[in-house]
XYZ file of C-alpha atoms in Angstrom:
661
model
C 16.860 -44.059 1.173
C 16.935 -40.317 1.770
C 15.213 -38.964 4.870
C 14.830 -35.468 6.284
C 15.246 -33.930 9.712
C 14.636 -30.540 11.323
C 15.839 -27.309 9.744
C 19.537 -26.687 10.140
C 21.142 -25.547 6.908
C 21.016 -21.912 5.920
C 21.912 -20.884 2.406
C 22.574 -17.165 2.148
C 23.208 -14.765 -0.681
C 24.216 -11.135 -0.505
C 22.993 -8.426 -2.875
C 25.466 -7.304 -5.546
C 27.619 -4.362 -4.604
C 25.699 -1.109 -4.898
C 22.264 -2.673 -4.468
C 20.529 -1.427 -1.339
C 18.665 -4.344 0.223
C 15.040 -3.652 1.141
C 14.801 -6.614 3.462
C 15.347 -10.346 3.771
C 13.326 -13.329 2.620
C 13.673 -16.444 4.762
C 12.382 -19.302 2.636
C 11.571 -22.485 4.514
C 11.995 -25.319 2.023
C 10.966 -28.938 1.918
C 11.798 -31.959 -0.153
C 12.818 -29.959 -3.189
C 10.385 -31.575 -5.604
C 9.085 -29.782 -8.687
C 6.453 -27.828 -6.757
C 9.010 -26.702 -4.165
C 11.294 -25.599 -6.986
C 8.413 -23.564 -8.380
C 8.074 -21.877 -4.998
C 11.632 -20.648 -5.300
C 11.167 -19.637 -8.914
C 8.163 -17.576 -7.893
C 10.509 -15.362 -5.893
C 13.206 -14.840 -8.510
C 11.840 -11.463 -9.548
C 11.979 -10.330 -5.920
C 15.646 -11.202 -5.786
C 16.331 -8.595 -8.444
C 14.520 -5.902 -6.450
C 17.089 -5.602 -3.690
C 16.005 -8.434 -1.396
C 18.505 -10.663 0.325
C 17.334 -14.253 -0.141
C 17.854 -16.810 2.632
C 16.943 -20.457 2.111
C 16.335 -22.629 5.154
C 16.495 -26.202 3.941
C 16.004 -29.472 5.777
C 19.213 -31.496 5.698
C 19.040 -34.857 4.061
C 20.253 -38.126 5.450
C 21.324 -40.849 3.039
C 21.915 -44.255 4.638
C 22.132 -42.547 8.016
C 24.789 -40.042 6.881
C 23.964 -36.336 6.888
C 24.576 -34.640 3.543
C 24.189 -31.052 2.354
C 23.376 -31.691 -1.269
C 20.010 -30.373 -2.433
C 17.951 -32.335 -4.951
C 18.648 -31.433 -8.604
C 15.326 -29.618 -9.075
C 16.015 -27.416 -6.072
C 19.556 -26.750 -7.227
C 18.341 -25.591 -10.650
C 15.731 -23.360 -9.048
C 18.283 -21.860 -6.720
C 20.554 -21.099 -9.662
C 17.716 -19.080 -11.187
C 17.125 -17.254 -7.910
C 20.745 -16.162 -7.704
C 21.088 -14.959 -11.283
C 21.262 -11.338 -10.152
C 22.904 -12.046 -6.803
C 26.309 -13.145 -5.615
C 27.161 -16.836 -5.789
C 25.514 -18.664 -2.877
C 27.373 -20.763 -0.300
C 26.175 -23.380 2.111
C 26.516 -22.629 5.819
C 25.858 -25.189 8.521
C 23.844 -23.500 11.297
C 22.010 -25.293 14.082
C 19.896 -22.260 14.955
C 18.395 -19.415 12.957
C 18.885 -16.181 14.948
C 18.343 -14.053 11.853
C 16.618 -10.649 12.336
C 14.508 -11.019 9.201
C 11.257 -9.163 8.599
C 9.199 -11.982 7.066
C 9.456 -15.741 7.095
C 8.377 -17.112 3.716
C 7.458 -20.775 3.569
C 7.200 -22.818 0.402
C 4.652 -25.509 -0.233
C 4.237 -28.599 1.921
C 7.153 -29.072 4.320
C 8.452 -25.585 3.619
C 5.270 -24.038 4.966
C 5.554 -26.070 8.165
C 9.204 -25.056 8.583
C 8.237 -21.404 8.230
C 5.428 -21.645 10.789
C 7.683 -23.404 13.274
C 10.600 -21.039 12.728
C 8.838 -17.679 12.729
C 7.641 -17.362 16.352
C 11.142 -17.984 17.700
C 13.092 -15.895 15.220
C 14.002 -12.426 16.550
C 12.630 -9.506 14.558
C 10.151 -11.439 12.421
C 7.026 -9.429 11.647
C 5.039 -11.924 9.602
C 4.771 -15.247 7.790
C 3.959 -15.970 4.166
C 3.132 -19.487 2.975
C 2.847 -20.336 -0.694
C 0.021 -22.819 0.048
C -0.463 -24.711 3.277
C -1.464 -28.387 3.271
C -3.834 -29.099 6.137
C -3.113 -32.818 6.001
C -0.278 -34.904 4.561
C -0.827 -36.987 1.419
C -2.972 -40.015 2.162
C -3.541 -38.925 5.768
C -6.592 -36.616 5.595
C -7.417 -37.349 9.224
C -4.255 -35.600 10.443
C -4.613 -31.815 10.431
C -1.634 -29.460 10.394
C -3.742 -26.479 11.341
C -1.987 -26.261 14.695
C 1.273 -25.471 12.898
C -0.324 -22.661 10.936
C -1.832 -21.440 14.203
C 1.602 -21.021 15.802
C 2.537 -17.712 14.181
C -1.048 -16.487 14.569
C -0.943 -17.238 18.293
C 2.314 -15.274 18.451
C 0.574 -12.269 16.895
C 2.381 -12.539 13.558
C 0.376 -11.527 10.447
C 0.162 -14.612 8.244
C -0.467 -14.645 4.493
C -1.456 -17.922 2.807
C -1.548 -18.127 -0.993
C -3.704 -21.165 -1.728
C -4.801 -22.933 -4.907
C -8.588 -23.153 -5.255
C -8.471 -26.891 -6.011
C -5.645 -27.939 -3.703
C -6.480 -31.484 -2.505
C -4.732 -30.837 0.815
C -6.734 -27.782 1.811
C -8.615 -25.033 -0.008
C -8.637 -21.402 1.226
C -12.032 -21.990 2.848
C -10.762 -25.085 4.648
C -7.689 -23.231 5.878
C -9.927 -20.475 7.239
C -12.189 -23.008 8.951
C -9.257 -24.888 10.425
C -7.645 -21.917 12.141
C -10.859 -20.065 12.888
C -11.542 -16.451 12.171
C -8.335 -14.555 12.865
C -7.660 -10.922 11.975
C -3.993 -11.638 11.314
C -4.707 -14.343 8.699
C -4.973 -13.284 5.067
C -6.013 -15.872 2.476
C -5.284 -15.322 -1.213
C -7.042 -17.725 -3.553
C -5.504 -18.475 -6.939
C -8.642 -19.439 -8.914
C -8.800 -22.644 -10.902
C -5.414 -24.010 -9.887
C -4.280 -27.062 -7.982
C -1.175 -25.308 -6.718
C -0.726 -21.533 -6.545
C 2.834 -21.916 -7.749
C 1.482 -22.774 -11.185
C 0.545 -19.100 -11.478
C 3.847 -17.491 -10.551
C 2.777 -13.968 -11.482
C -0.058 -14.103 -8.935
C 2.246 -15.523 -6.277
C 4.848 -12.865 -6.947
C 2.237 -10.107 -6.801
C 0.809 -11.350 -3.504
C 4.217 -11.802 -1.910
C 5.470 -8.446 -3.167
C 2.458 -6.611 -1.745
C 2.907 -8.195 1.661
C 6.651 -7.667 1.773
C 6.296 -4.098 0.568
C 5.190 -3.239 4.083
C 8.416 -4.556 5.634
C 11.027 -2.421 3.904
C 14.220 -1.479 5.686
C 14.837 2.018 6.899
C 15.702 4.335 4.015
C 18.779 5.818 5.688
C 20.539 2.455 5.533
C 23.697 2.759 3.372
C 23.426 1.021 0.045
C 25.093 -2.342 -0.153
C 25.113 -2.953 3.611
C 23.529 -5.814 5.491
C 19.742 -5.591 5.688
C 18.027 -3.991 8.658
C 14.667 -5.105 9.906
C 11.600 -3.593 11.431
C 10.590 -4.960 14.803
C 7.113 -6.446 15.095
C 6.011 -3.134 16.602
C 7.453 0.348 16.386
C 7.743 2.258 19.673
C 6.268 5.631 18.761
C 8.649 8.343 20.026
C 7.223 10.438 22.857
C 7.887 14.172 22.822
C 9.419 15.394 26.073
C 8.691 19.027 25.186
C 7.761 21.360 22.324
C 9.008 20.137 18.952
C 10.483 22.678 16.547
C 11.497 21.520 13.084
C 11.559 22.331 9.369
C 10.301 19.293 7.468
C 10.153 18.984 3.671
C 7.476 16.529 2.551
C 7.412 14.428 -0.626
C 5.347 15.248 -3.695
C 1.590 14.821 -3.824
C 0.422 11.300 -4.588
C -2.873 12.581 -5.985
C -1.173 15.008 -8.355
C 1.616 12.602 -9.323
C -0.809 9.899 -10.421
C -3.121 12.327 -12.244
C -0.211 13.796 -14.186
C 1.029 10.282 -15.012
C -2.356 9.293 -16.452
C -2.493 12.416 -18.598
C 1.096 11.868 -19.748
C 0.119 8.454 -21.137
C -2.649 10.142 -23.178
C -0.650 13.181 -24.292
C 0.394 14.080 -27.835
C 4.094 14.111 -26.953
C 6.682 13.414 -24.238
C 5.894 14.847 -20.803
C 7.985 15.701 -17.743
C 7.066 15.527 -14.058
C 9.315 17.415 -11.647
C 9.434 16.528 -7.927
C 7.063 13.553 -8.309
C 6.260 11.251 -5.426
C 8.101 7.949 -5.499
C 5.984 5.612 -3.422
C 4.279 2.252 -3.743
C 1.161 3.839 -5.225
C 3.005 5.918 -7.811
C 5.227 2.985 -8.730
C 2.070 0.929 -9.315
C 0.847 3.654 -11.655
C 4.154 3.730 -13.520
C 4.023 -0.043 -13.937
C 0.423 0.212 -15.189
C 1.387 2.761 -17.836
C 4.283 0.594 -18.939
C 1.894 -2.342 -19.286
C -0.135 -0.141 -21.654
C 2.913 0.679 -23.776
C 4.139 3.976 -22.306
C 7.869 4.491 -21.798
C 8.582 5.915 -18.366
C 12.045 7.002 -17.259
C 11.846 7.303 -13.488
C 15.543 6.766 -12.827
C 15.815 10.193 -11.194
C 13.917 11.184 -8.073
C 13.877 14.789 -9.260
C 12.337 14.354 -12.694
C 10.404 11.665 -14.549
C 9.891 11.561 -18.302
C 6.912 9.829 -19.929
C 6.723 9.033 -23.651
C 3.145 8.014 -24.555
C 2.635 5.176 -27.027
C 1.238 5.847 -30.475
C -1.513 3.426 -29.489
C -2.230 2.119 -26.007
C -1.353 -1.559 -25.855
C -3.592 -4.347 -24.607
C -2.808 -7.922 -23.708
C -1.196 -7.219 -20.344
C -1.999 -7.289 -16.655
C -2.105 -4.340 -14.275
C -1.193 -4.989 -10.659
C -3.034 -2.314 -8.656
C -1.556 -3.249 -5.292
C -3.585 -1.203 -2.819
C -3.666 1.914 -4.997
C -7.204 3.203 -5.476
C -6.077 5.588 -8.196
C -4.656 2.711 -10.237
C -7.695 0.443 -9.930
C -10.020 3.339 -10.867
C -8.044 5.696 -13.128
C -6.470 3.099 -15.422
C -9.558 1.143 -16.649
C -10.718 4.056 -18.882
C -7.230 4.076 -20.414
C -7.447 0.309 -20.914
C -10.721 0.867 -22.786
C -8.667 2.829 -25.345
C -6.114 0.030 -25.718
C -5.985 -2.399 -28.626
C -6.780 -5.497 -26.580
C -7.908 -6.834 -23.197
C -6.225 -5.648 -20.018
C -6.617 -7.607 -16.772
C -6.605 -5.875 -13.378
C -5.946 -7.352 -9.957
C -4.314 -6.259 -6.719
C -3.721 -6.814 -3.048
C -6.330 -8.972 -1.279
C -7.541 -5.980 0.733
C -7.992 -4.010 -2.504
C -10.515 -6.591 -3.703
C -12.959 -5.180 -1.163
C -12.772 -1.616 -2.494
C -15.536 -0.524 -4.881
C -14.792 0.083 -8.547
C -18.245 -0.814 -9.864
C -19.428 2.684 -10.853
C -16.408 3.147 -13.132
C -16.869 -0.276 -14.719
C -20.614 0.287 -15.163
C -19.961 3.664 -16.769
C -17.544 2.074 -19.225
C -20.155 -0.537 -20.115
C -22.698 2.238 -20.667
C -20.193 3.802 -23.059
C -19.991 0.550 -25.042
C -16.910 -1.025 -23.466
C -16.915 -4.718 -22.583
C -15.873 -5.326 -18.971
C -15.742 -8.720 -17.238
C -15.915 -8.649 -13.444
C -18.427 -11.464 -12.782
C -20.772 -8.886 -11.300
C -18.532 -8.093 -8.313
C -17.773 -4.443 -9.027
C -14.356 -5.035 -7.471
C -11.000 -6.512 -8.433
C -10.191 -8.635 -10.344
C -11.687 -7.605 -13.686
C -10.789 -7.379 -17.373
C -11.383 -4.394 -19.644
C -11.581 -5.353 -23.319
C -10.129 -2.428 -25.232
C -10.902 -2.036 -28.922
C -8.687 0.932 -29.708
C -11.268 3.616 -29.024
C -14.355 4.686 -27.064
C -17.239 6.593 -28.639
C -17.982 8.517 -25.466
C -21.042 10.687 -24.947
C -23.258 11.006 -21.892
C -22.980 8.779 -18.828
C -24.508 8.839 -15.351
C -22.413 7.832 -12.315
C -23.194 7.529 -8.619
C -19.975 8.725 -6.991
C -21.320 8.801 -3.437
C -18.670 6.285 -2.372
C -15.678 8.008 -3.978
C -14.926 11.093 -6.030
C -12.341 8.983 -7.870
C -15.176 7.511 -9.937
C -15.697 10.953 -11.477
C -11.999 11.784 -11.843
C -11.238 8.444 -13.510
C -13.629 9.109 -16.389
C -12.842 12.814 -16.729
C -9.119 12.120 -17.114
C -9.677 9.961 -20.212
C -12.694 11.813 -21.587
C -10.813 14.035 -24.043
C -9.618 10.943 -25.903
C -13.148 9.612 -26.418
C -14.476 10.304 -29.917
C -17.400 12.420 -28.711
C -15.787 13.532 -25.475
C -17.644 12.920 -22.226
C -20.607 14.380 -20.399
C -20.708 12.959 -16.875
C -23.619 13.421 -14.505
C -23.280 12.536 -10.830
C -26.532 10.938 -9.632
C -25.791 10.306 -5.954
C -27.159 12.201 -2.984
C -23.682 13.140 -1.758
C -20.287 13.693 -3.356
C -17.275 13.295 -1.061
C -13.861 14.870 -1.628
C -15.018 17.375 -4.227
C -11.658 19.113 -3.965
C -10.097 16.090 -5.651
C -12.435 16.561 -8.622
C -11.409 20.209 -8.745
C -7.807 18.986 -8.803
C -8.611 16.717 -11.749
C -10.248 19.567 -13.656
C -7.262 21.814 -12.975
C -4.682 19.359 -14.335
C -6.860 18.689 -17.390
C -7.067 22.380 -18.171
C -3.314 22.733 -17.635
C -2.862 20.115 -20.380
C -5.090 22.020 -22.813
C -8.266 20.001 -22.256
C -11.535 21.949 -22.317
C -13.679 21.159 -19.263
C -16.947 22.878 -18.332
C -19.664 22.567 -15.650
C -23.153 22.787 -17.211
C -24.597 22.486 -13.702
C -23.545 21.565 -10.168
C -23.674 17.815 -10.801
C -22.414 17.624 -14.395
C -19.032 17.899 -16.102
C -18.373 18.166 -19.820
C -15.004 17.214 -21.340
C -14.611 18.172 -25.001
C -12.849 15.762 -27.370
C -9.362 16.817 -28.372
C -5.665 16.301 -27.723
C -3.990 16.233 -24.350
C -1.073 18.594 -24.873
C 2.424 17.509 -23.867
C 3.444 19.232 -20.651
C 6.144 19.791 -18.054
C 4.565 19.911 -14.581
C 6.003 20.475 -11.127
C 4.289 18.394 -8.467
C 3.331 20.230 -5.299
C 4.278 18.785 -1.892
C 1.708 16.340 -0.534
C -0.209 18.527 1.900
C -2.148 15.590 3.347
C 1.116 13.821 4.171
C 2.143 16.994 6.001
C -0.858 16.588 8.327
C 0.865 14.496 11.036
C 3.887 16.800 10.997
C 1.765 19.895 11.538
C -0.263 18.053 14.150
C 2.987 17.407 15.990
C 3.388 21.149 16.522
C -0.199 21.395 17.765
C 0.063 18.552 20.297
C 3.493 19.524 21.705
C 3.158 23.304 21.663
C 6.080 23.552 19.241
C 6.569 25.002 15.769
C 6.783 23.063 12.515
C 7.527 24.574 9.100
C 6.596 22.832 5.820
C 8.585 24.391 2.923
C 7.098 24.938 -0.568
C 3.510 25.132 0.726
C 1.548 26.546 -2.249
C -0.273 29.853 -1.912
C -3.190 28.426 -3.916
C -3.957 24.770 -4.445
C -6.726 22.242 -5.026
C -5.212 19.783 -2.559
C -7.569 18.984 0.325
C -4.624 19.092 2.718
C -4.691 22.882 2.556
C -7.836 22.668 4.713
C -5.493 21.796 7.587
C -4.867 25.462 8.153
C -8.502 25.998 9.080
C -8.752 22.808 11.139
C -5.640 23.593 13.175
C -6.742 27.168 13.778
C -10.146 26.007 15.037
C -8.447 23.576 17.424
C -6.193 26.212 18.942
C -2.997 26.354 16.864
C -1.762 29.376 14.934
C -0.879 29.143 11.238
C 0.834 31.530 8.856
C 1.991 31.214 5.261
C 5.411 32.830 4.888
C 8.369 32.767 2.501
C 9.708 29.836 4.518
C 6.501 27.868 3.971
C 3.540 27.061 6.191
C 4.367 27.725 9.854
C 2.190 26.089 12.563
C 2.644 26.760 16.275
C 0.732 24.972 19.015
C -0.436 26.246 22.363
C 1.045 25.051 25.628
C -0.459 24.465 29.050
C -4.174 24.579 29.803
C -4.843 26.450 26.572
C -3.731 23.456 24.515
C -5.832 21.621 21.968
C -9.534 22.402 21.837
C -12.174 20.119 20.336
C -14.218 21.238 17.338
C -17.247 20.383 15.228
C -15.786 19.802 11.750
C -17.279 18.953 8.364
C -14.583 16.859 6.658
C -16.687 15.713 3.694
C -14.314 17.300 1.161
C -11.136 16.372 3.026
C -11.871 12.893 4.353
C -8.278 11.714 4.003
C -7.339 14.087 6.846
C -9.699 12.322 9.255
C -7.224 9.975 11.012
C -4.857 12.821 11.915
C -7.742 15.118 12.884
C -9.087 12.272 15.050
C -5.685 12.078 16.752
C -5.940 15.788 17.558
C -9.506 15.323 18.783
C -8.649 12.467 21.131
C -5.910 14.651 22.673
C -8.147 17.719 22.971
C -9.623 18.971 26.247
C -13.181 19.354 24.898
C -15.435 17.122 22.726
C -15.182 16.929 18.936
C -17.583 15.897 16.199
C -16.239 14.851 12.782
C -18.944 14.886 10.082
C -19.474 14.069 6.423
C -17.110 11.096 6.297
C -19.341 8.024 5.992
C -17.481 7.189 2.751
C -14.357 6.381 4.799
C -15.898 3.002 5.556
C -14.808 1.997 2.034
C -11.184 3.149 2.094
C -8.069 0.978 2.636
C -9.916 -0.204 5.711
C -13.144 0.872 7.387
C -11.444 3.917 8.864
C -14.315 4.879 11.146
C -14.414 1.439 12.758
C -10.615 1.325 12.917
C -10.363 4.731 14.598
C -13.069 3.873 17.112
C -11.301 0.624 17.974
C -7.819 2.120 18.337
C -9.024 5.107 20.359
C -10.666 2.585 22.684
C -7.353 0.731 23.083
C -5.847 4.004 24.339
C -8.592 4.446 26.928
C -10.283 7.144 24.883
C -13.976 7.539 24.113
C -15.150 7.536 20.507
C -18.401 6.498 18.885
C -19.339 6.056 15.270
C -22.200 8.172 14.008
C -24.124 7.806 10.765
C -21.648 10.051 8.952
C -18.603 10.275 11.189
C -17.233 10.196 14.735
C -18.030 11.696 18.117
C -14.947 11.926 20.352
C -14.951 12.823 24.053
C -11.893 13.728 26.159
C -10.697 10.959 28.480
C -7.489 9.917 30.286
C -5.237 8.045 27.840
C -2.610 5.365 28.326
C -0.106 3.538 26.158
C -1.263 0.682 23.954
C -0.291 -1.430 20.976
C -2.100 0.091 17.997
C -2.976 -1.618 14.728
C -2.674 0.124 11.353
C -4.831 -2.198 9.186
C -2.456 -1.825 6.193
C -3.615 1.816 6.098
C -1.019 4.580 5.800
C -3.272 7.180 7.450
C -3.833 4.929 10.471
C -0.045 4.716 10.931
C 0.069 8.515 10.964
C -2.775 8.626 13.505
C -0.800 6.343 15.814
C 2.407 8.359 15.468
C 0.662 11.614 16.426
C -0.988 10.054 19.470
C 2.305 8.447 20.489
C 4.034 11.823 20.539
C 1.687 12.897 23.345
C 0.973 9.572 25.104
C 3.914 7.510 26.418
C 4.013 3.784 25.727
C 2.338 3.673 22.316
C 3.547 0.868 20.042
C 2.546 0.722 16.390
C 2.125 -2.413 14.304
C 3.358 -2.217 10.697
C 4.317 1.462 10.755
C 6.012 0.935 7.379
C 2.575 0.949 5.754
C 2.903 4.771 5.881
C 5.483 4.397 3.101
C 2.522 4.034 0.742
C 2.413 7.827 0.448
C 5.318 9.038 2.612
C 8.428 6.914 2.011
C 10.502 6.675 5.167
C 7.802 8.288 7.293
C 8.763 6.650 10.569
C 12.429 7.542 10.041
C 11.569 11.191 9.457
C 9.331 11.096 12.528
C 12.091 9.669 14.703
C 14.503 12.289 13.422
C 12.122 15.122 14.283
C 11.618 13.865 17.821
C 15.359 13.277 18.213
C 16.531 16.626 16.868
C 13.697 18.695 18.333
C 14.465 22.404 18.462
C 18.183 22.025 17.844
C 18.144 21.861 14.062
C 15.815 21.468 11.088
C 15.204 18.008 9.708
C 17.007 17.565 6.360
């Protein structure tokens, strides 16, 4: 009879030559039955994306003799995993000192192996379990919650993908068993006994979580994977920082141009686009609708729109607000239903006003009344259009989403905003500008109404401006250290809200000038350093975390207004900022529409980022001025600024000696 013992065998594959590994998956495996094999199969697509796959199996004993032969089902699954990788080999290891970013546990025994292994494995930053049985078969009185609690007690973020009808523990039971814990994320796969029966959902959930643990971008292609530590020690500036720092293309412009390209009357070209998780989600969404996108070059992408947008697919929004809001109106023009889902945190973000507007325009949308992900838009090949009323108080993206598709509606679109406030109006101005650049006629009958005339979206070639909001922490670095930072290619005129930084920095004591080199910002030194300010950020809310970092380092109080809508972003940014400023010893209070920040002595602390790229930038800026700051999950900044922490380290390392390449 075969029996199992503790984990010892490690089966390792290496990426093919020329494939730059993003990170490592450590898969704790169990008996190797059909469900465990499905766990491995669920990760096969990840293997082709540059991940090194490591399988930690439990050695088998047959008649008391230890053997290293996996069950046939496991062997077949492993063969599928390694289709795009080098041939695997067994290695007998009695310990697992692997510096891997995430430990990924399969179902049943594999989940327990992962939870036991993770806390003692150097470099691990989180655990993912593809279901977690709370009690063994036939032994409901014996809970395994204490095993799941191990990585949580060690401070490791833990993701559990759980079938809704799992007899050994539903998502609700898992939550009850381990108590309320900020580091635990539960992903329910509706209507299934085992989440591995829905491999696409498992893959999506795992990919989203692992996307925040990518290796450093300067790693040579084809080398062994590098890992992020559980926390990133934010570099502290020992003096003024002088640097020239190019920034990547604008996410907001990249995704708007991509949407228009899918609706255009011919092939379109984007030059200097942003390659990030959000823009890649948009590219994948357009491909799901039938567009052909060649993004093989970082310098130029080419989009060939389909003759007819295609239904029948699924759009994975990840955490991208532009995808979950901009793409549904396109799906309404498709020739069949399109399902939308995304990261668990994205399911809390509002999309209801867009979905309601589509219903008012005659489109069938199924969201079970949630107004959030997941939902299905039932395209019929066209939308009549006409007049629609939208409350965009929570996000200007509700307006932009409908305007972008309006020209392709039969009667065009007349959109009236009905809310009392309208945040981030500059983003709507950006939308109008790109529409007009593509030959679409847009007018403003009054201050709260937009009219988009029906007609073609002309094929275009567009150059994407640098992302001025992503430049915010870099410019703040000059302000807090008394140095000088130059951002090349800063546009003389733009609709990007990041351009408002020039005014903010000037009011807080820095000097700014737009020259042939780009935007030059120089901070003050000594007692004349940063000054607090009373700022209305209603149109530029995305700048708030970096502005808050400046405010907490200022010598006088600050008041940040007009940003109540930030409570509905990637996280509740106002609550998050208040909490993290408190960890530093600072004083911040939430107000009805923003933050009040008072100067106070600061000290080092471990700061959370809440899966929010702007919170990672906040922490980096503070860390440059306050020694001893550590940042959890700094790689979440890659959402809009790929390799952000590497660029940041390079700036602090090089300082005034040379520009950053």
